[in-house]
Amino acid sequence: MHPYKELPEDRFWKTAVAGRIWSEVDFKPTTRFKLSPQEKIATAGSCFAQHIAGNLGAFGLNHFITEPAPRILSQERASQLQYGVFSARYGNIYTARQLRQLIEFAFGLRQGSTICEEAGDGWIDLLRPGVQAEGFPSQHDLECDRLFHLECVKRIFLESDCFIFTLGLTEFWYDRGTNLAFPTCPGVRGGTFNPEHHLFANASVSEVVRDLRWCIDFVATQNPKLKWILTVSPVALSATGTTQHVLVASSASKAILRAAAEEIYLAYSCCEYFPSYEITLAPPSFGQFLDSDLRSISSRGVMLAMRLFHRVFLPSTTHFPTLTETSPHLEEQVARAVEAECDEFFNDPGAAK
């Protein structure tokens, strides 16, 4: 006898991977908790997180929106302004550092919440450049909107039952004077790049873990019941600020985020890890869920990930279509989710044209 003798089939490569059709691999046989329609489920993260946020309604779950669109706006305009994309109008949060500073701002632990710049006829919030790309009418309007936004963010962490966060990047740019991390390099999506004030950083595993630990520990003092689901975005870097080849830099970045997510999962019983990264990018998938750019995840890949999310976190009595079943409503949801707004895409001037 030895410890491996009594292990279930999912612990062995031959029976859990090599002997199965990829769409039928049970990537997560157990979970620490389930989700229910009565719970308030909040979302944030990289552009891949929009896939999860956009499909919660199709699962019958409550996507907790604290910053809804004003009724006067058309659905098209509200979408342009990123209302309802996530639980609040913060745009993409790519790094653990961004999440930490957002929580600090929301709870008054950090002052000076805006870095803005006048551009053309509007003012750009460099901490949220994608939420109103044409800019705010005035600096005053921008600051008022941000104060309201931070109150909405505070509600998320005070009232939510579960917070889903997708880790997207380790690379980020920050402001030398305030140490604030930007979602994208100034000048890419708005504002003007200044090499004397805007500096590059690439977080290590320990730095990502430290920021995530702070977030979970602090929020627990405000909302002890909050559960966390961490994922790692499978979408590769569109460009890198390092001296490495973009594929090598992307591989390093994802490895750091995956290691950090595992460390947090093992340290906190309130946290779960959802393997969206492994589902769509593990070598045995043969890249079949990549789009034509070999970077983005196809609608079929998104559907596979959502199918597993449904099986893992919802009761077994609820039904989710298989990949061969037709479900126009679900396919429409997935198609919309695949058109995710991604600030990081603009780092590549050629791709952004």
Coordinates of C-alpha atoms in Angstrom, one line a residue, residues 27-176:
F27 CA -11.4 20.2 -13.9
K28 CA -12.8 20.9 -10.5
P29 CA -14.5 17.8 -8.8
T30 CA -15.1 19.6 -5.5
T31 CA -15.7 23.2 -4.3
R32 CA -15.9 24.9 -0.9
F33 CA -19.2 26.6 -1.6
K34 CA -22.0 27.0 -4.0
L35 CA -23.8 30.1 -5.3
S36 CA -27.5 30.8 -5.1
P37 CA -29.9 33.3 -6.8
Q38 CA -30.5 35.0 -3.5
E39 CA -26.9 36.0 -3.1
K40 CA -25.4 39.3 -4.3
I41 CA -22.5 38.4 -6.6
A42 CA -20.0 41.1 -7.5
T43 CA -17.5 41.0 -10.3
A44 CA -14.2 42.8 -11.2
G45 CA -11.0 42.1 -13.1
S46 CA -9.5 42.0 -16.5
C47 CA -11.4 41.8 -19.8
F48 CA -11.9 38.1 -19.4
A49 CA -13.8 38.8 -16.2
Q50 CA -16.5 40.4 -18.4
H51 CA -17.3 36.9 -19.7
I52 CA -18.2 35.7 -16.3
A53 CA -20.1 38.9 -15.4
G54 CA -22.0 38.8 -18.6
N55 CA -23.2 35.3 -18.1
L56 CA -24.3 35.4 -14.4
G57 CA -27.8 36.4 -15.5
A58 CA -28.1 33.4 -17.8
F59 CA -27.3 31.2 -14.9
G60 CA -30.2 32.7 -12.9
L61 CA -27.7 34.4 -10.5
N62 CA -27.8 37.9 -9.2
H63 CA -25.1 40.1 -10.7
F64 CA -25.0 42.7 -8.0
I65 CA -24.8 46.1 -9.7
T66 CA -24.3 49.1 -7.3
E67 CA -23.7 51.6 -10.1
P68 CA -26.6 51.2 -12.6
A69 CA -27.0 53.4 -15.7
P70 CA -29.2 56.4 -15.4
R71 CA -32.6 55.7 -16.9
I72 CA -32.2 58.5 -19.4
L73 CA -29.4 56.7 -21.2
S74 CA -30.1 54.3 -24.1
Q75 CA -28.9 50.8 -23.7
E76 CA -26.2 51.4 -26.4
R77 CA -25.0 54.6 -24.7
A78 CA -25.0 52.9 -21.3
S79 CA -22.9 50.1 -22.7
Q80 CA -20.4 52.6 -24.2
L81 CA -20.0 54.2 -20.8
Q82 CA -19.5 50.7 -19.3
Y83 CA -22.5 50.7 -17.0
G84 CA -23.3 47.1 -16.0
V85 CA -20.2 45.6 -17.4
F86 CA -19.0 45.0 -13.9
S87 CA -20.7 45.6 -10.5
A88 CA -19.5 49.2 -10.6
R89 CA -18.1 51.5 -13.3
Y90 CA -14.5 51.0 -12.6
G91 CA -13.6 49.5 -16.0
N92 CA -11.0 46.7 -16.2
I93 CA -9.0 46.0 -13.0
Y94 CA -6.0 44.1 -14.3
T95 CA -3.8 43.8 -11.2
A96 CA -4.1 43.1 -7.5
R97 CA -2.4 46.5 -6.9
Q98 CA -5.3 48.2 -8.7
L99 CA -7.8 46.3 -6.6
R100 CA -6.1 47.2 -3.4
Q101 CA -5.9 50.9 -4.2
L102 CA -9.6 51.0 -5.2
I103 CA -10.6 49.5 -1.9
E104 CA -8.4 52.0 -0.1
F105 CA -10.0 54.9 -1.9
A106 CA -13.5 53.5 -1.3
F107 CA -13.0 53.3 2.4
G108 CA -11.2 56.5 2.8
L109 CA -7.8 54.9 3.5
R110 CA -6.1 56.7 0.7
Q111 CA -6.6 60.4 -0.2
G112 CA -6.4 62.2 -3.6
S113 CA -8.5 59.8 -5.5
T114 CA -8.1 61.3 -9.0
I115 CA -5.3 61.7 -11.5
C116 CA -6.8 63.5 -14.5
E117 CA -5.8 65.4 -17.6
E118 CA -7.5 67.7 -20.0
A119 CA -7.6 66.3 -23.5
G120 CA -9.4 68.0 -26.4
D121 CA -12.9 68.9 -25.2
G122 CA -12.9 66.6 -22.1
W123 CA -11.2 65.6 -19.0
I124 CA -9.8 62.0 -18.8
D125 CA -9.7 60.0 -15.5
L126 CA -6.4 58.2 -15.9
L127 CA -7.5 55.7 -13.3
R128 CA -10.6 54.9 -15.4
P129 CA -9.7 55.9 -18.9
G130 CA -12.1 53.4 -20.6
V131 CA -15.3 54.3 -18.8
Q132 CA -15.8 57.6 -20.6
A133 CA -13.3 57.6 -23.5
E134 CA -14.3 61.0 -24.8
G135 CA -13.7 62.5 -21.3
F136 CA -15.9 64.3 -18.8
P137 CA -17.1 67.9 -19.6
S138 CA -15.1 69.4 -16.7
Q139 CA -12.7 68.4 -14.0
H140 CA -15.4 69.1 -11.5
D141 CA -17.8 66.6 -13.3
L142 CA -15.0 64.0 -13.3
E143 CA -14.3 64.4 -9.6
C144 CA -18.0 64.3 -8.6
D145 CA -18.5 61.2 -10.8
R146 CA -15.5 59.5 -9.1
L147 CA -16.8 60.3 -5.6
F148 CA -20.1 58.8 -6.4
H149 CA -18.3 55.8 -8.0
L150 CA -16.3 55.2 -4.9
E151 CA -19.4 55.1 -2.8
C152 CA -20.8 52.4 -5.2
V153 CA -17.6 50.5 -4.8
K154 CA -17.8 50.7 -1.0
R155 CA -21.3 49.2 -1.2
I156 CA -20.0 46.2 -3.2
F157 CA -17.6 45.2 -0.4
L158 CA -20.1 45.9 2.4
E159 CA -23.1 44.1 0.9
S160 CA -21.9 41.4 -1.4
D161 CA -22.0 37.7 -0.6
C162 CA -19.4 36.7 -3.2
F163 CA -16.8 38.7 -5.1
I164 CA -15.4 37.2 -8.3
F165 CA -12.0 38.7 -9.3
T166 CA -10.0 37.8 -12.4
L167 CA -6.3 38.4 -12.3
G168 CA -5.1 39.7 -15.6
L169 CA -1.6 41.2 -15.5
T170 CA 1.5 41.6 -13.4
E171 CA 2.9 44.4 -15.6
F172 CA 1.6 47.9 -14.8
W173 CA 2.6 51.6 -15.0
Y174 CA 2.4 53.8 -12.0
D175 CA 2.7 57.5 -11.0
R176 CA 6.0 58.4 -9.4

